[in-house]
XYZ file of C-alpha atoms in Angstrom:
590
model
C 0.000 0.000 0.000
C 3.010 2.130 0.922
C 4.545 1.457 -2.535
C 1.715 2.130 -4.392
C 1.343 6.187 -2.808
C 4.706 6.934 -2.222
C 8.262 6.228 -4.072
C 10.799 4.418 -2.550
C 13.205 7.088 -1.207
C 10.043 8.436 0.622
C 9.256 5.414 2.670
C 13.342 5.168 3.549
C 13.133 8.413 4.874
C 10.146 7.970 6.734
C 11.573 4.674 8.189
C 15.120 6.628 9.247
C 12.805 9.235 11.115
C 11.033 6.743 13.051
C 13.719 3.781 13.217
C 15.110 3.348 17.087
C 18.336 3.953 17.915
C 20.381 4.192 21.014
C 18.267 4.333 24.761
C 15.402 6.726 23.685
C 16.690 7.997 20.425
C 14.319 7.467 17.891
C 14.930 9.148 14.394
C 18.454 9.176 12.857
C 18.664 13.151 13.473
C 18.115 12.852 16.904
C 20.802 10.259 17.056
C 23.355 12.124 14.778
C 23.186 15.018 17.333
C 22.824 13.124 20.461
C 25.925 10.443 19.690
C 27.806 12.643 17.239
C 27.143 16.018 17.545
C 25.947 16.822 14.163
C 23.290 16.316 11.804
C 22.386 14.006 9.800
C 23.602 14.578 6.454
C 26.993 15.079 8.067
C 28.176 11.554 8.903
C 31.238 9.965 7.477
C 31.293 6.373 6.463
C 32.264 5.716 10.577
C 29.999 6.672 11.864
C 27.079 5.787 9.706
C 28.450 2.386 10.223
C 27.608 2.923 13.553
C 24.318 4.380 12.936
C 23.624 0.923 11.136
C 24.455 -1.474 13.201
C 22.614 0.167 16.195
C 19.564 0.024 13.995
C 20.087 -4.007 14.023
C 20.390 -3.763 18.003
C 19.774 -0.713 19.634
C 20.724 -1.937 23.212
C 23.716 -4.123 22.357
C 27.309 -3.907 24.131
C 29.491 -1.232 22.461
C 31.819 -4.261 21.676
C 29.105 -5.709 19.477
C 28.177 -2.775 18.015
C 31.819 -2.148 16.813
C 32.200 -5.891 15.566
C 28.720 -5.154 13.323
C 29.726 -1.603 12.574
C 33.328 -3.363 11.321
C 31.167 -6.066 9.178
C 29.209 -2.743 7.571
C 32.771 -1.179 6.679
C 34.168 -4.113 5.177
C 30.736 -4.861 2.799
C 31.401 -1.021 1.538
C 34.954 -1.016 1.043
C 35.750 -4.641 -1.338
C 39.492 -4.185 -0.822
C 39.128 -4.211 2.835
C 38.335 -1.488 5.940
C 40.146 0.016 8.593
C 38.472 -1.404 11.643
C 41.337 0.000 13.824
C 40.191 1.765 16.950
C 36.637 1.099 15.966
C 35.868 -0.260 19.185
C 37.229 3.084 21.281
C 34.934 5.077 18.899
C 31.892 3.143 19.260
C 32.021 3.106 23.407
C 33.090 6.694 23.291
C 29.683 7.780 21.122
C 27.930 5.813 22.890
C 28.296 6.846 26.340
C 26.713 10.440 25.153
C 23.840 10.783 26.817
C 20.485 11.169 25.016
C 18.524 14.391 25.081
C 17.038 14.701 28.344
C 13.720 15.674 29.316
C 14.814 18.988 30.142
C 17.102 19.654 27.187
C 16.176 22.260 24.497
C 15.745 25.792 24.271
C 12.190 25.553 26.342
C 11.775 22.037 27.389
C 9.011 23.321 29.976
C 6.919 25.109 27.599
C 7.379 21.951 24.843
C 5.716 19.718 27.844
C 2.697 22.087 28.300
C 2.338 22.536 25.080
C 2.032 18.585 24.436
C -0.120 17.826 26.979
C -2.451 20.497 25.882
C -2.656 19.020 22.460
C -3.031 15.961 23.975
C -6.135 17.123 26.392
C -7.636 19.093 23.091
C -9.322 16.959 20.016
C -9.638 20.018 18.226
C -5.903 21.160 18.535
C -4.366 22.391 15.237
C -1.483 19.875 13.821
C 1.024 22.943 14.036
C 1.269 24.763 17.220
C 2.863 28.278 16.942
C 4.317 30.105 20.508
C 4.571 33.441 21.214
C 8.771 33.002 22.010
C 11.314 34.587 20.800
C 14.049 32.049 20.293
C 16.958 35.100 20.469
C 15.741 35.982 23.628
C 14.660 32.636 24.888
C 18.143 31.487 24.663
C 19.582 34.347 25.761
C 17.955 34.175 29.215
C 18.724 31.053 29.197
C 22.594 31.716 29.302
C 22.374 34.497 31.330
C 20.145 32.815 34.122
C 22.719 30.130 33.843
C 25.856 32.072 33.846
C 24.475 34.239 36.725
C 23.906 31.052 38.682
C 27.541 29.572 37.993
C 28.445 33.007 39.583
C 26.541 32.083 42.628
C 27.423 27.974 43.080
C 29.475 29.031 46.589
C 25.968 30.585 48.358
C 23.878 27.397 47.814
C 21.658 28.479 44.667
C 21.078 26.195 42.421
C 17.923 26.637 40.406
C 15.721 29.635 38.742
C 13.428 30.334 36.759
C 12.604 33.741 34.138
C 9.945 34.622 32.675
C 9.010 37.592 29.974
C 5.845 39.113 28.860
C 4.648 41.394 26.374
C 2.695 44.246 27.602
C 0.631 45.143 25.067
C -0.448 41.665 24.219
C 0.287 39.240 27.189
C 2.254 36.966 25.040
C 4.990 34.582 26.727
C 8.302 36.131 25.401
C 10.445 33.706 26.962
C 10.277 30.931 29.681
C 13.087 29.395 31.219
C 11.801 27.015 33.931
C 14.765 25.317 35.189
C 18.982 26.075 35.439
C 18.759 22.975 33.119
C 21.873 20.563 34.152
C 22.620 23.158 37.344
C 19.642 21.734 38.978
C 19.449 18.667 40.746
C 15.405 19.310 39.917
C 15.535 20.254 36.004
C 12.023 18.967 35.866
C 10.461 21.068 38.259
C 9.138 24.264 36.135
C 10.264 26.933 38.751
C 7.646 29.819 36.257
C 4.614 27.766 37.624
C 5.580 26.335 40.842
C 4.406 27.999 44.231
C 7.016 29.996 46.000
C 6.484 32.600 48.816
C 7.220 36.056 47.140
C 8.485 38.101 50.012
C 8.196 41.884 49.128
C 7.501 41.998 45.379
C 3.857 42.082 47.134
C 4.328 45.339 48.961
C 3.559 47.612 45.417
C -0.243 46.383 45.191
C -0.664 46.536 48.990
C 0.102 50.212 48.531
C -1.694 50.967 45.751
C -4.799 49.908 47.228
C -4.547 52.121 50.244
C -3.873 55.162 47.849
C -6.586 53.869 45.750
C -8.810 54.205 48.908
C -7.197 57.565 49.942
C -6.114 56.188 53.217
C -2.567 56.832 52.422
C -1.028 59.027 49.600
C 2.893 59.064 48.455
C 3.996 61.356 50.764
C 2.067 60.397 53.631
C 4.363 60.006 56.644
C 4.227 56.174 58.125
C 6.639 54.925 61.429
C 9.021 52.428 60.964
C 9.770 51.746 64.386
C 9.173 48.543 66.696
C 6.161 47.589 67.018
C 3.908 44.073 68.645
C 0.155 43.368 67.073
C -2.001 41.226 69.058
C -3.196 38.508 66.864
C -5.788 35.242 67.561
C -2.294 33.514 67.641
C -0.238 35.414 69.872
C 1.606 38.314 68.955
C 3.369 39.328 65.741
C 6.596 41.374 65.729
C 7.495 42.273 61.845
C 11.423 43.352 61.348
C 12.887 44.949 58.794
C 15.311 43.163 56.385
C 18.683 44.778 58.247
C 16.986 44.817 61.765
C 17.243 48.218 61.547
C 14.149 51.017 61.975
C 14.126 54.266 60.276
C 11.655 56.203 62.063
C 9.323 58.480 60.023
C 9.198 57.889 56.538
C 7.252 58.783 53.461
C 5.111 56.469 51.686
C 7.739 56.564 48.640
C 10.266 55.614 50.872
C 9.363 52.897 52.610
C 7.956 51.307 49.303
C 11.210 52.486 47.459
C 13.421 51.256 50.230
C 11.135 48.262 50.875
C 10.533 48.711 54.475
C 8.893 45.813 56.546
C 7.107 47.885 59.085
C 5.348 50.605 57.398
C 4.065 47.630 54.774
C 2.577 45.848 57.840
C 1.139 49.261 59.504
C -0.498 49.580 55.895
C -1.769 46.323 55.514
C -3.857 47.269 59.294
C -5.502 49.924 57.764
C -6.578 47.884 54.599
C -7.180 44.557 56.756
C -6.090 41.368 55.077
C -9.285 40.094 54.040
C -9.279 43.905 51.303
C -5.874 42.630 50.620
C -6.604 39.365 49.545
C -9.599 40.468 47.628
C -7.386 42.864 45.554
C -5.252 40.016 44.843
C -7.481 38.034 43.385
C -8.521 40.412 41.178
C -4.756 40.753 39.907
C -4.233 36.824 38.783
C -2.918 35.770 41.816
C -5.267 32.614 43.073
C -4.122 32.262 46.858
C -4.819 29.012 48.456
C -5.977 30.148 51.592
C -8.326 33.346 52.901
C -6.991 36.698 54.073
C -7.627 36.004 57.695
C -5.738 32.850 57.572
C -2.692 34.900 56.465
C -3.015 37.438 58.728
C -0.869 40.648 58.852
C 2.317 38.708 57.408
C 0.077 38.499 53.983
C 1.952 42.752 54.108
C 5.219 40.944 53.447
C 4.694 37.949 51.079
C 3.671 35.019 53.334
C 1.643 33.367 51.098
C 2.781 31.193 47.809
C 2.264 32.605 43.909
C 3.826 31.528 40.995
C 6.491 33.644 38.771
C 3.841 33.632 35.661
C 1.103 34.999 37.616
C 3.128 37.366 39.778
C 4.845 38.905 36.642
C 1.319 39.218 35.205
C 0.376 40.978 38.312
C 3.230 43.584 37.590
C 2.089 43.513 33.932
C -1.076 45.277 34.972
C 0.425 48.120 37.034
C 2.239 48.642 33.978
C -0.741 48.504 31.727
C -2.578 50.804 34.121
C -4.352 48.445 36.317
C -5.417 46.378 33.852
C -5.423 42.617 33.986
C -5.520 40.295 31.153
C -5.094 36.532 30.713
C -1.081 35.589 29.368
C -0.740 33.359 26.260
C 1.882 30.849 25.034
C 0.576 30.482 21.434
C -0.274 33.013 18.609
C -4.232 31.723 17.787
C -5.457 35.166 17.320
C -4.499 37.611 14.828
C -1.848 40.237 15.333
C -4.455 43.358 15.525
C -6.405 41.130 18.264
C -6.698 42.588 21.234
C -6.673 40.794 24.939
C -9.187 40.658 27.079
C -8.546 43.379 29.350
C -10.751 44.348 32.946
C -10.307 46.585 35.854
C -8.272 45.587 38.536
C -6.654 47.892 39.930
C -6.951 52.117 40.328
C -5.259 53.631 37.131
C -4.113 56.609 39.093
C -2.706 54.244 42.014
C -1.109 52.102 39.489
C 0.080 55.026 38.146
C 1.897 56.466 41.460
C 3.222 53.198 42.378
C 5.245 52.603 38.966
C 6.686 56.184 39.615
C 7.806 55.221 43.080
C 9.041 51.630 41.895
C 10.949 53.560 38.933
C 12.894 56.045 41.547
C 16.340 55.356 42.394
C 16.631 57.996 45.276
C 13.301 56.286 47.251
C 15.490 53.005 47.446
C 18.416 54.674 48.150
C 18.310 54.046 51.890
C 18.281 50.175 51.526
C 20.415 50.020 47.934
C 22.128 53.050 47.170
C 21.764 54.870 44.123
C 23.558 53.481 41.809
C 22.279 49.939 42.800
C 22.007 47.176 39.738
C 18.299 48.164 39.583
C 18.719 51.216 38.034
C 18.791 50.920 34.378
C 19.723 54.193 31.474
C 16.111 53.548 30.214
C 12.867 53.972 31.902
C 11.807 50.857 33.939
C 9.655 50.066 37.420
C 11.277 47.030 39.397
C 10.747 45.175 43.045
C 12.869 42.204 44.538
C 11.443 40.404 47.289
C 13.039 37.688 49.585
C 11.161 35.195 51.654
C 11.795 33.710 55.239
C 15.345 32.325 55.489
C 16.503 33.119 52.171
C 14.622 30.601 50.619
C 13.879 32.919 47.724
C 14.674 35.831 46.087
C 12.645 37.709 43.244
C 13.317 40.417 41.072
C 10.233 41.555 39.259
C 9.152 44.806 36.839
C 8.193 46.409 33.866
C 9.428 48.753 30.809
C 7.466 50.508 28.926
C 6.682 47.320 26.596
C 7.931 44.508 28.463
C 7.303 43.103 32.031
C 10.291 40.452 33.320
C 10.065 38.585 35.949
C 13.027 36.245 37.885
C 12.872 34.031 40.694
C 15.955 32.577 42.299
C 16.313 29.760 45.136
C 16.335 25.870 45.293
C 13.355 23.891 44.319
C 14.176 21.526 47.481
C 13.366 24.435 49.733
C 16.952 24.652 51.020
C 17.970 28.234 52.024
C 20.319 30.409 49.917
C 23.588 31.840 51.847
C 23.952 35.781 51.803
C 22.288 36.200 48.910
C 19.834 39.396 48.887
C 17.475 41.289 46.699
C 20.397 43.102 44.490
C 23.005 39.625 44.080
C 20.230 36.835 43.558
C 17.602 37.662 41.135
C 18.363 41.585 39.839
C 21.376 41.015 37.841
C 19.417 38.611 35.673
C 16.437 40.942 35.777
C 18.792 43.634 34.704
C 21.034 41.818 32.027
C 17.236 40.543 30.332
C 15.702 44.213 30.266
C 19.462 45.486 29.146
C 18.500 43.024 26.242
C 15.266 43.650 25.669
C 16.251 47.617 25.028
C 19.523 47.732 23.496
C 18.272 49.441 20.144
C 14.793 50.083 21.649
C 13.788 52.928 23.817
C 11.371 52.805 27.188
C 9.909 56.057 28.182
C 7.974 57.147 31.591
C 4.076 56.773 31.095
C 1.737 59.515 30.863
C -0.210 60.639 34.304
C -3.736 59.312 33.763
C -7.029 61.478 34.204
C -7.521 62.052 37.955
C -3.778 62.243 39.064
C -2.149 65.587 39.876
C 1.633 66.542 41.071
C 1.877 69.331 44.009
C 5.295 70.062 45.376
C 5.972 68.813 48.910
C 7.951 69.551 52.034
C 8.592 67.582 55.575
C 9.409 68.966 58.190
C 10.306 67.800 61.935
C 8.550 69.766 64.862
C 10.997 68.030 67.264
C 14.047 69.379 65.288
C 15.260 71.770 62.571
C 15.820 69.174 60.028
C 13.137 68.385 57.517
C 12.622 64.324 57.396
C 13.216 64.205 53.902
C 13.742 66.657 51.249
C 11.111 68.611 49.677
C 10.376 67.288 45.921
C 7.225 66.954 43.559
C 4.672 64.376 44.275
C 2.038 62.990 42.604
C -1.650 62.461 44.091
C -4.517 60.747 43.256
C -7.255 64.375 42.556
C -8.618 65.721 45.959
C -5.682 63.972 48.098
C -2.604 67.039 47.643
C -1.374 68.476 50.463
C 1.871 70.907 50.304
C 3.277 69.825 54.372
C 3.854 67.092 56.246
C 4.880 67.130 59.240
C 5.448 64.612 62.617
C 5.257 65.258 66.725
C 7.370 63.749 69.548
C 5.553 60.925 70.640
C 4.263 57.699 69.300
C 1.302 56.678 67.643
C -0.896 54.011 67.487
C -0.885 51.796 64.467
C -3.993 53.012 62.987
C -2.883 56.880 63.226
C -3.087 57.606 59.766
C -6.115 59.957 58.116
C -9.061 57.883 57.674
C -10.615 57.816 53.902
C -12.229 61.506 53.086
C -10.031 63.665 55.879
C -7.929 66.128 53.896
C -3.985 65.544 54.881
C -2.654 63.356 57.172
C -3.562 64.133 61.110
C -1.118 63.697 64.020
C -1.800 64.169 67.389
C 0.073 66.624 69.143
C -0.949 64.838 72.518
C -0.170 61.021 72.571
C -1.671 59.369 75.487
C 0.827 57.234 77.304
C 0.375 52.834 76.562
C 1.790 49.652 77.878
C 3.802 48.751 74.646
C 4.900 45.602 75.520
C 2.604 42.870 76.644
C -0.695 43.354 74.901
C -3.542 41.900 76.255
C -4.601 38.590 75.743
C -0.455 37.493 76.612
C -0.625 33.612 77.813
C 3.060 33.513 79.520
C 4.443 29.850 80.054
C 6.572 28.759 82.825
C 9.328 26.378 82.307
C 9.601 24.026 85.437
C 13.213 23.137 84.313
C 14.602 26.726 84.559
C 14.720 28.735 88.011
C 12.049 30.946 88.479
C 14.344 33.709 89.357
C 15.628 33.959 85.708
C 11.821 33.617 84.161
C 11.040 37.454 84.511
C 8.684 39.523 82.385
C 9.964 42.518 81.311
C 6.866 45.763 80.753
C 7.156 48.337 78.719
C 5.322 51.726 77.883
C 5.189 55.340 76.364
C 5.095 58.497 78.736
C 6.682 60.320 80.906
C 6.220 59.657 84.982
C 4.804 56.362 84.978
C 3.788 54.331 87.757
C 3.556 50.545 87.041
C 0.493 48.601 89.175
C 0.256 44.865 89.193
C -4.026 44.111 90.280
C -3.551 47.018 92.472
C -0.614 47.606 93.579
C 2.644 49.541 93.175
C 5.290 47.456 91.273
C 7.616 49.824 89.877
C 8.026 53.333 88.446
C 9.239 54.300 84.896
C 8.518 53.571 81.080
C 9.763 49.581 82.115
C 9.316 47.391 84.728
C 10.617 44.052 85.584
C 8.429 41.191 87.086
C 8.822 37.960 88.481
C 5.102 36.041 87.584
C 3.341 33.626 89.194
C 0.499 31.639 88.073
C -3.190 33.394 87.580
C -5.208 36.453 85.891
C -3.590 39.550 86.194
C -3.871 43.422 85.174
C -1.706 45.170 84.691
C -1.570 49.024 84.722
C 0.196 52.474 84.308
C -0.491 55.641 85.685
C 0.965 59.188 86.504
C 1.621 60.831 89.387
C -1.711 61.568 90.451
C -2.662 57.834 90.505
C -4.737 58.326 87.402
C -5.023 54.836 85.614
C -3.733 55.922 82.066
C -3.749 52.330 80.123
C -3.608 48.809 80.913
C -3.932 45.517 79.937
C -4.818 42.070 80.936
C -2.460 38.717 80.681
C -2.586 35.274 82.225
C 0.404 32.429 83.697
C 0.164 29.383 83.673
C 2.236 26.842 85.204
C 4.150 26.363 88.285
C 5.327 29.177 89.916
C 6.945 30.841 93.153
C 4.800 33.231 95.304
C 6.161 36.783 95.213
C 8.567 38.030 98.316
């Protein structure tokens, strides 16, 4: 039937494409690349004698090979073959290993590809994707090389990922350091990481979307305990350092832990998650379950959706789906909606595109900052487990994850040596001939120049500058008083400016009511002291009643039981306090 349809160098062609060679070599192309290095049409009589005789037995000993491969030579060459070394040759090719599954230029993307067909009756024959094979292999080298670079911190996978703006298309996926990885087949673009900070941008454009906060708003990065259903929570910042007052644009720009979580309390967690949602990123659990460490990237996204995320600040809060093949036309366009305030998307790309807002945290001339116009954020989760490096141009969004697919912790590796310098090198790439410039200000947002200033001192806080406001939020001053202030001190939504109390009442700090306090049987009761701590001036510290010390901290040796405990000033006048409970075995108080 064959013969009758097709002529006879047709069917041996066929055959040589779907012949077995070698382990899981099947087609002589794939053979002449794996074993040899070349293609097809380039063997020498050798090794195509080689090629033969594995057809015969694709699994046989490289000694038998080389006898058959010999037998091949001979019934070419009448006056006889050199068979000399034959045997070296033949166990040499074949202990080249075949293509593995993680091979090729975008082995990932071939495998989801495939098993799309393969879930689709209706799937064309030819499947076209949206890469770029220049770039795709260019990220793959430089994700690579970048990794070598790290080998002595304990890194050994990553992951990049590039999108189009305009369109959503997959530029390039690399989902694996390939044969750096002791996991090549894990897809580290669609696997669920924990993305640290690179969360803080929508967290903040959702409370300037709701006029709770604006750019220059003035938030306190200073200690600070919040009572939670399971016990308290104490956020730190990355250097376990505080930097008092700051403006919104700074602690965004210099990716401050504190302010992020005092932001998060105004928006609750539940708002947070919500908004989220609505930007592609499908969180497992609920807000609540979260809680306040949702501010600094406690739950687990994927690269793809999180880069798609940063895709719509870019596109000006809106969201659209991202596609790996080209099945609509050119002119198409996506299938955009609403997810996030144009104006606050707006304000937070200008903050995320500032090189003197991060200068406190990475200096100003920090790998981030690029000599076209771009918006980026890094993030690092607990322990170093990962770092991220994620933003947008003015056409492209790029977005790289660093870390170990076992889980493992990294070694001194932080937001500007893990992930950036790839993020960098790809966008470098991306815009060598091609420019990126700022956006336009959409309808609604207005700049107003600013100044800070410091009622405790003759110093401003930070320097005056332009700012940009969402319309009906400008004020011209900000300004701070001695004293704390609660967590939820900022304006609420509608006041005009942000409003500090000149007066702060004095507050037990430190415990918070609800505290459950443990004692340890096995360690001497003397050296199991609670330490309190408040805010005034002239405290006086009572225990259910009763003087225990005087000051803004106390020191107290606990004993099982309910207890209140309370501050007041000289007068006697109860000024704050707060209720806490022992349990376990104690010693009664001399």
């Amino acid at each position: 039937m064959l013969e009758r349809s097709w002529r006879k160098d047709q069917i041996l062609e066929t055959y040589l494409n779907l012949v077995p060679f070698s382990g899981e070599l099947v087609g002589l192309d794939a053979m002449s690349q794996t074993l040899f290095g070349k293609a097809a049409h380039g063997l020498d009589a050798r090794e195509s004698a080689v090629a033969a005789a594995l057809v015969r037995a694709p699994n046989a000993k490289p000694a038998q090979v080389a006898q058959r491969a010999c037998d091949v030579l001979k019934s070419l060459h009448r006056n006889g073959a050199d068979c000399d070394a034959l045997d070296l040759f033949t166990a040499g090719a074949l202990q080249r290993r075949d293509y593995a599954s993680s091979d090729g230029v975008a082995p990932h993307v071939a495998r989801q590809l495939v098993s799309a067909v393969g879930r689709n009756a209706s799937s064309p024959a030819t499947i076209r994707t949206s890469l770029s094979a220049p770039l795709q292999r260019f990220a793959v080298q430089t994700l690579q090389q970048h990794l070598r670079e790290l080998s002595g911190r304990h890194v050994e996978d990553g992951a990049l990922v590039v999108l189009d703006n305009a369109s959503g298309e997959v530029l390039a996926w690399v989902g694996s350091s390939g044969e750096l990885s002791n996991a090549a087949e894990v897809d580290g673009v669609t696997a669920l990481r924990q993305p640290g900070s690179t969360l803080k941008p929508f967290l903040y454009a959702q409370a300037i979307a709701e006029q709770r906060i604006t750019a220059a708003s003035l938030l306190d990065d200073s200690g600070t305990q919040i009572q939670t259903s399971g016990g308290l929570y104490i956020p730190q910042n990355y250097d376990h350092q505080f930097k008092g007052w700051v403006s919104t644009r700074t602690a965004l720009g210099a990716s401050l832990n504190v302010p992020a979580v005092r932001t998060l309390v105004m928006v609750s967690p539940d708002a947070f998650h919500k908004q989220l949602v609505r930007l592609g990123l499908p969180l497992k659990e609920t807000g609540d379950y979260y809680g306040y460490s949702l501010a600094l990237g406690s739950a687990e996204v994927s690269l793809l959706n999180l880069t798609n995320a940063y895709r719509t600040l870019g596109n000006g809060g809106r969201f659209s789906p991202t596609t790996l093949t080209i099945a609509r036309a050119r002119n198409a366009k996506p299938a955009w909606r609403a997810a996030l305030d144009p104006g606050a998307a707006f304000i937070v790309g200008d903050i995320l595109s500032d090189t003197n807002a991060r200068a406190r945290t990475f200096g100003t001339d920090s790998v981030l900052a690029t000599r076209f116009w771009s918006a980026v954020k890094t993030g690092t989760s607990k322990d170093m487990r990962d770092n991220w490096a994620v933003g947008w141009s003015q056409r492209y969004t790029v977005g790289v994850w660093v870390g170990n697919a076992s889980g493992a912790p990294m070694w001194d590796v932080s937001g500007t040596t893990g992930a950036a310098p790839i993020w960098a090198a790809v966008m470098g790439y991306l815009h060598a001939t091609q420019p990126s410039r700022a956006p336009k200000p959409p309808a609604g947002v207005v700049q107003a120049p600013v100044r800070f200033a410091d009622t405790g001192g003759p110093a401003p806080l930070e320097a005056a500058r332009s700012e940009w406001f969402v319309q009906g939020t400008q004020q011209t001053s900000f300004a701070m008083h001695s004293g704390a202030l609660p967590l939820n001190s900022t304006r609420a939504r509608g006041q005009k400016g942000l409003e500090l109390s000149r007066q702060q009442p004095a507050r037990i700090t430190s415990p918070t009511t609800g505290t459950i306090i443990a004692l340890d049987p096995d360690i001497p009761p003397r050296h199991q002291r609670v330490r309190f701590q408040a805010e005034g001036a002239n405290l006086r510290w009572l225990l259910d009643g009763k003087l225990l010390a005087h000051g803004a901290s106390a020191q107290w040796l606990p004993w099982p039981g309910r207890h209140v405990v309370q501050i007041a000033d000289a007068k006697g006048k109860v000024l704050d306090e707060v209720r806490l409970e022992v349990r376990g075995a104690g010693v009664k108080a001399r």
